[in-house]
């Protein structure tokens, strides 16, 4: 059962999920992508509501509504999202953020960093076809990881699903310069997924907390046509599901966002439905972790 609640009236809870939507595609527009991701939070909710609530019954799910990016005020909206993520963490909620363009993640990060003291390390795990390390003067859906790494020496970055022909040489060089770790899309499949798990484990153990983000353009376009930048050579959704569940089950993974779903260009809600299932599967891994912690 999902409850609706005003985030300004948060109460302490032993364990609960907190949904926040980020209704923005301003970052996608700035990045010259296909607009429409601002519609995704409510569309994903509709399909989540149709799924059985097969989660740990000791964990409530509370919906705190949407942060809306008005006009071109992206930075203001990201700051607002950060405040709401911070408030959820402060009250022992697990943030589940429904984007929005991938600019969603910068607001997600702001809230997590505000919650932790400056000496705490934060590991970012991004499932994505693109590094999003662009050096554009204007922040967009392609700049946020560079923004974070330039300002936060205690942050690290692992990207899973990178496509060689989805990133320029300068972006690969930027990833090297920033000390980023990554796994190419072509090196991740169901037969050797254990190799990817080992790289995830090696990365995660270095950080106090892990925040996870999924850019749905990492998924093959036959399964996810409704994204801002579709790819015919993306990851199989079953692989993405397994990666999400594996990362969410780690004890220091604290939050999750999904981004770049674009209902305007979807085919019979195929991508929105997939997004809802992936969110539910991720939540299940979080809830099982909480259940084990209570034993």
Short mmCIF file of C-alpha atoms in Angstrom, two decimals:
data_model
loop_
_atom_site.label_atom_id
_atom_site.label_comp_id
_atom_site.label_asym_id
_atom_site.label_seq_id
_atom_site.Cartn_x
_atom_site.Cartn_y
_atom_site.Cartn_z
CA UNK A 1 0.00 0.00 0.00
CA UNK A 2 1.31 3.45 -0.94
CA UNK A 3 0.39 6.41 1.26
CA UNK A 4 0.36 10.07 0.29
CA UNK A 5 2.01 12.50 2.69
CA UNK A 6 3.28 16.08 2.81
CA UNK A 7 7.06 16.01 3.12
CA UNK A 8 6.92 18.94 5.55
CA UNK A 9 5.08 16.66 8.00
CA UNK A 10 7.62 13.85 8.06
CA UNK A 11 7.73 11.60 11.08
CA UNK A 12 10.48 9.30 12.25
CA UNK A 13 10.04 5.75 10.97
CA UNK A 14 12.01 2.57 11.51
CA UNK A 15 11.93 1.84 7.79
CA UNK A 16 9.96 3.24 4.88
CA UNK A 17 10.35 4.11 1.23
CA UNK A 18 9.82 7.71 0.19
CA UNK A 19 8.84 8.44 -3.40
CA UNK A 20 9.73 11.83 -4.86
CA UNK A 21 9.09 12.71 -8.49
CA UNK A 22 11.35 15.14 -10.34
CA UNK A 23 9.24 16.55 -13.16
CA UNK A 24 11.96 18.04 -15.30
CA UNK A 25 13.35 17.70 -18.78
CA UNK A 26 15.08 21.07 -18.81
CA UNK A 27 18.46 19.30 -18.57
CA UNK A 28 17.54 17.12 -21.54
CA UNK A 29 16.51 20.20 -23.52
CA UNK A 30 19.84 21.87 -22.72
CA UNK A 31 21.59 18.68 -23.84
CA UNK A 32 19.63 18.76 -27.12
CA UNK A 33 17.73 15.56 -26.31
CA UNK A 34 14.06 14.67 -26.81
CA UNK A 35 11.83 16.47 -24.31
CA UNK A 36 9.10 14.59 -22.44
CA UNK A 37 10.82 13.08 -19.38
CA UNK A 38 9.02 15.56 -17.12
CA UNK A 39 5.88 13.46 -17.63
CA UNK A 40 7.52 10.25 -16.44
CA UNK A 41 7.11 10.43 -12.64
CA UNK A 42 3.31 10.27 -12.73
CA UNK A 43 3.25 7.71 -15.55
CA UNK A 44 5.63 5.42 -13.65
CA UNK A 45 3.44 5.80 -10.55
CA UNK A 46 0.37 4.69 -12.53
CA UNK A 47 2.04 1.46 -13.53
CA UNK A 48 3.57 0.87 -10.10
CA UNK A 49 0.06 1.11 -8.66
CA UNK A 50 -1.00 -1.83 -10.85
CA UNK A 51 1.67 -4.15 -9.43
CA UNK A 52 1.13 -6.39 -6.37
CA UNK A 53 2.77 -4.96 -3.25
CA UNK A 54 5.05 -7.95 -2.68
CA UNK A 55 7.54 -6.13 -0.47
CA UNK A 56 8.53 -6.44 3.16
CA UNK A 57 5.27 -5.63 4.96
CA UNK A 58 7.22 -3.89 7.73
CA UNK A 59 8.22 -1.18 5.26
CA UNK A 60 5.69 1.47 4.31
CA UNK A 61 5.85 3.27 0.98
CA UNK A 62 4.97 6.95 1.20
CA UNK A 63 4.59 9.26 -1.79
CA UNK A 64 5.71 12.84 -1.27
CA UNK A 65 4.66 14.16 -4.67
CA UNK A 66 6.72 15.94 -7.30
CA UNK A 67 9.36 18.62 -7.49
CA UNK A 68 8.44 20.56 -10.62
CA UNK A 69 11.01 22.42 -12.69
CA UNK A 70 9.30 25.67 -13.63
CA UNK A 71 10.30 27.19 -16.97
CA UNK A 72 14.11 26.93 -17.19
CA UNK A 73 14.83 27.05 -13.44
CA UNK A 74 16.71 23.73 -13.32
CA UNK A 75 19.24 24.67 -10.66
CA UNK A 76 16.49 25.88 -8.33
CA UNK A 77 14.54 22.64 -8.83
CA UNK A 78 17.66 20.54 -8.16
CA UNK A 79 18.23 22.39 -4.89
CA UNK A 80 14.62 21.75 -3.90
CA UNK A 81 14.97 18.05 -4.70
CA UNK A 82 18.15 17.94 -2.62
CA UNK A 83 16.34 19.38 0.38
CA UNK A 84 13.61 16.76 0.09
CA UNK A 85 16.10 13.89 -0.24
CA UNK A 86 17.95 15.21 2.81
CA UNK A 87 14.68 15.34 4.76
CA UNK A 88 13.84 11.75 3.84
CA UNK A 89 17.24 10.47 4.94
CA UNK A 90 17.04 12.48 8.15
CA UNK A 91 13.77 10.71 8.97
CA UNK A 92 15.03 7.21 8.10
CA UNK A 93 13.29 6.91 4.75
CA UNK A 94 14.86 5.26 1.70
CA UNK A 95 14.58 7.80 -1.15
CA UNK A 96 13.19 6.42 -4.42
CA UNK A 97 13.34 9.26 -6.94
CA UNK A 98 11.35 9.12 -10.16
CA UNK A 99 12.84 11.35 -12.86
CA UNK A 100 12.81 13.31 -15.01
CA UNK A 101 15.84 13.74 -17.17
CA UNK A 102 19.13 12.51 -15.77
CA UNK A 103 19.69 15.97 -14.35
CA UNK A 104 17.56 14.43 -11.58
CA UNK A 105 20.71 12.88 -10.19
CA UNK A 106 22.39 16.15 -9.27
CA UNK A 107 19.53 17.03 -6.93
CA UNK A 108 19.62 13.47 -5.58
CA UNK A 109 23.33 13.87 -4.83
CA UNK A 110 22.88 17.28 -3.17
CA UNK A 111 20.51 15.76 -0.62
CA UNK A 112 22.79 12.84 0.15
CA UNK A 113 25.85 15.06 0.54
CA UNK A 114 23.97 17.43 2.86
CA UNK A 115 22.95 14.47 5.01
CA UNK A 116 26.50 13.18 5.46
CA UNK A 117 29.38 15.08 7.02
CA UNK A 118 32.00 16.38 4.61
CA UNK A 119 34.52 13.68 5.56
CA UNK A 120 32.20 10.82 4.56
CA UNK A 121 32.84 9.19 1.20
CA UNK A 122 30.06 8.70 -1.35
CA UNK A 123 30.23 6.18 -4.17
CA UNK A 124 28.03 6.75 -7.21
CA UNK A 125 26.94 3.74 -9.26
CA UNK A 126 25.38 4.74 -12.56
CA UNK A 127 23.88 2.29 -15.07
CA UNK A 128 24.17 4.29 -18.27
CA UNK A 129 25.33 4.25 -21.87
CA UNK A 130 26.97 7.64 -21.36
CA UNK A 131 29.50 9.07 -18.90
CA UNK A 132 27.63 12.39 -18.55
CA UNK A 133 30.94 14.16 -17.89
CA UNK A 134 30.45 16.98 -20.36
CA UNK A 135 32.15 20.29 -19.66
CA UNK A 136 29.34 22.54 -20.91
CA UNK A 137 29.04 25.90 -19.16
CA UNK A 138 25.32 25.40 -18.59
CA UNK A 139 24.43 22.38 -16.38
CA UNK A 140 22.36 19.75 -18.19
CA UNK A 141 21.53 16.06 -18.23
CA UNK A 142 25.05 15.47 -19.55
CA UNK A 143 27.15 17.36 -17.00
CA UNK A 144 26.17 16.30 -13.48
CA UNK A 145 28.88 13.74 -12.77
CA UNK A 146 31.59 16.22 -13.77
CA UNK A 147 29.92 18.83 -11.56
CA UNK A 148 30.03 16.43 -8.61
CA UNK A 149 33.58 15.17 -9.14
CA UNK A 150 34.93 18.70 -9.56
CA UNK A 151 33.46 19.87 -6.26
CA UNK A 152 33.58 16.75 -4.07
CA UNK A 153 36.93 15.02 -3.52
CA UNK A 154 35.16 12.44 -1.35
CA UNK A 155 32.98 11.19 -4.23
CA UNK A 156 33.78 8.36 -6.63
CA UNK A 157 32.09 7.18 -9.80
CA UNK A 158 31.41 3.75 -11.35
CA UNK A 159 29.46 3.57 -14.62
CA UNK A 160 28.04 0.30 -15.95
CA UNK A 161 26.97 -0.13 -19.57
CA UNK A 162 29.15 2.47 -21.28
CA UNK A 163 28.88 2.38 -25.07
CA UNK A 164 32.04 3.03 -27.01
CA UNK A 165 30.19 4.86 -29.78
CA UNK A 166 28.02 6.78 -27.34
CA UNK A 167 30.93 8.77 -25.89
CA UNK A 168 33.62 10.90 -27.51
CA UNK A 169 37.34 10.38 -26.99
CA UNK A 170 37.39 13.47 -24.81
CA UNK A 171 34.76 11.91 -22.51
CA UNK A 172 36.81 8.72 -22.16
CA UNK A 173 39.79 10.94 -21.34
CA UNK A 174 37.72 12.86 -18.80
CA UNK A 175 36.72 9.57 -17.17
CA UNK A 176 40.39 8.65 -16.91
CA UNK A 177 41.36 12.07 -15.57
CA UNK A 178 38.69 11.93 -12.85
CA UNK A 179 39.65 8.38 -11.87
CA UNK A 180 36.26 6.99 -12.86
CA UNK A 181 35.70 3.28 -13.17
CA UNK A 182 33.48 1.80 -15.86
CA UNK A 183 32.38 -1.40 -17.58
CA UNK A 184 31.55 -1.37 -21.27
CA UNK A 185 28.12 -2.53 -22.39
CA UNK A 186 29.69 -5.24 -24.55
CA UNK A 187 31.42 -6.70 -21.49
CA UNK A 188 28.20 -7.22 -19.51
CA UNK A 189 26.05 -10.26 -20.25
CA UNK A 190 24.22 -12.95 -18.32
CA UNK A 191 26.99 -15.49 -18.89
CA UNK A 192 29.72 -13.37 -17.26
CA UNK A 193 27.73 -11.12 -14.95
CA UNK A 194 29.76 -12.39 -12.01
CA UNK A 195 32.73 -10.42 -13.39
CA UNK A 196 30.66 -7.24 -13.20
CA UNK A 197 29.53 -8.12 -9.68
CA UNK A 198 33.18 -8.38 -8.65
CA UNK A 199 33.91 -4.92 -10.04
CA UNK A 200 30.87 -3.56 -8.21
CA UNK A 201 32.04 -5.15 -4.95
CA UNK A 202 35.55 -3.75 -5.36
CA UNK A 203 34.13 -0.26 -5.88
CA UNK A 204 31.44 -0.31 -3.19
CA UNK A 205 33.73 -1.43 -0.37
CA UNK A 206 35.76 1.79 -0.71
CA UNK A 207 32.87 4.11 0.25
CA UNK A 208 30.82 4.89 3.33
CA UNK A 209 27.61 5.17 1.32
CA UNK A 210 26.45 4.27 -2.17
CA UNK A 211 23.86 6.10 -4.24
CA UNK A 212 22.48 4.41 -7.32
CA UNK A 213 21.04 5.82 -10.52
CA UNK A 214 19.60 4.22 -13.65
CA UNK A 215 19.51 6.05 -16.95
CA UNK A 216 17.00 4.08 -19.01
CA UNK A 217 18.77 4.90 -22.26
CA UNK A 218 21.24 2.21 -21.16
CA UNK A 219 18.58 -0.38 -22.08
CA UNK A 220 18.21 -1.76 -25.61
CA UNK A 221 15.66 0.30 -27.55
CA UNK A 222 13.54 -2.73 -28.49
CA UNK A 223 12.68 -3.01 -24.78
CA UNK A 224 12.87 0.71 -23.94
CA UNK A 225 11.95 2.82 -26.98
CA UNK A 226 10.55 5.65 -24.87
CA UNK A 227 13.75 7.29 -23.68
CA UNK A 228 15.48 10.56 -24.43
CA UNK A 229 18.37 8.93 -26.35
CA UNK A 230 17.43 5.38 -27.51
CA UNK A 231 20.11 2.80 -28.28
CA UNK A 232 19.74 -0.29 -30.50
CA UNK A 233 22.73 -1.86 -28.72
CA UNK A 234 21.81 -1.27 -25.10
CA UNK A 235 21.70 -3.67 -22.18
CA UNK A 236 19.13 -6.45 -21.87
CA UNK A 237 16.52 -5.41 -19.26
CA UNK A 238 17.08 -8.71 -17.41
CA UNK A 239 20.72 -7.73 -16.92
CA UNK A 240 19.70 -4.28 -15.69
CA UNK A 241 17.27 -5.87 -13.24
CA UNK A 242 19.99 -8.11 -11.84
CA UNK A 243 22.45 -5.24 -11.51
CA UNK A 244 19.91 -3.07 -9.69
CA UNK A 245 18.95 -5.84 -7.29
CA UNK A 246 22.59 -6.69 -6.59
CA UNK A 247 23.57 -3.09 -5.83
CA UNK A 248 20.44 -2.31 -3.80
CA UNK A 249 21.12 -5.33 -1.58
CA UNK A 250 24.46 -3.90 -0.43
CA UNK A 251 24.30 -2.66 3.15
CA UNK A 252 25.69 0.79 2.33
CA UNK A 253 23.40 1.52 -0.64
CA UNK A 254 20.98 4.16 0.61
CA UNK A 255 19.00 5.61 -2.30
CA UNK A 256 17.98 5.16 -5.93
CA UNK A 257 16.73 7.19 -8.87
CA UNK A 258 15.49 6.28 -12.33
CA UNK A 259 15.75 8.80 -15.16
CA UNK A 260 15.25 9.52 -18.86
CA UNK A 261 11.91 7.70 -19.34
CA UNK A 262 10.05 9.70 -21.99
CA UNK A 263 6.31 8.94 -22.27
CA UNK A 264 5.97 11.26 -25.28
CA UNK A 265 7.89 8.85 -27.50
CA UNK A 266 6.99 5.55 -25.84
CA UNK A 267 5.28 2.65 -27.62
CA UNK A 268 2.14 1.42 -25.85
CA UNK A 269 3.67 2.34 -22.47
CA UNK A 270 6.38 -0.29 -22.97
CA UNK A 271 9.15 1.76 -21.36
CA UNK A 272 6.99 3.13 -18.57
CA UNK A 273 5.88 -0.39 -17.64
CA UNK A 274 9.47 -1.60 -17.68
CA UNK A 275 10.50 1.32 -15.47
CA UNK A 276 7.78 0.45 -12.95
CA UNK A 277 8.95 -3.17 -12.79
CA UNK A 278 12.59 -2.14 -12.35
CA UNK A 279 11.66 0.25 -9.54
CA UNK A 280 9.64 -2.50 -7.84
CA UNK A 281 12.47 -5.02 -8.16
CA UNK A 282 14.94 -2.52 -6.70
CA UNK A 283 12.61 -1.75 -3.81
CA UNK A 284 12.27 -5.47 -3.12
CA UNK A 285 16.03 -5.80 -2.70
CA UNK A 286 16.08 -2.79 -0.37
CA UNK A 287 13.20 -4.26 1.67
CA UNK A 288 14.78 -7.69 1.99
CA UNK A 289 17.94 -6.01 3.28
CA UNK A 290 15.87 -4.20 5.92
CA UNK A 291 14.15 -7.45 6.87
CA UNK A 292 17.47 -9.20 7.42
CA UNK A 293 18.68 -6.27 9.53
CA UNK A 294 15.74 -6.79 11.90
CA UNK A 295 16.55 -10.45 12.54
#
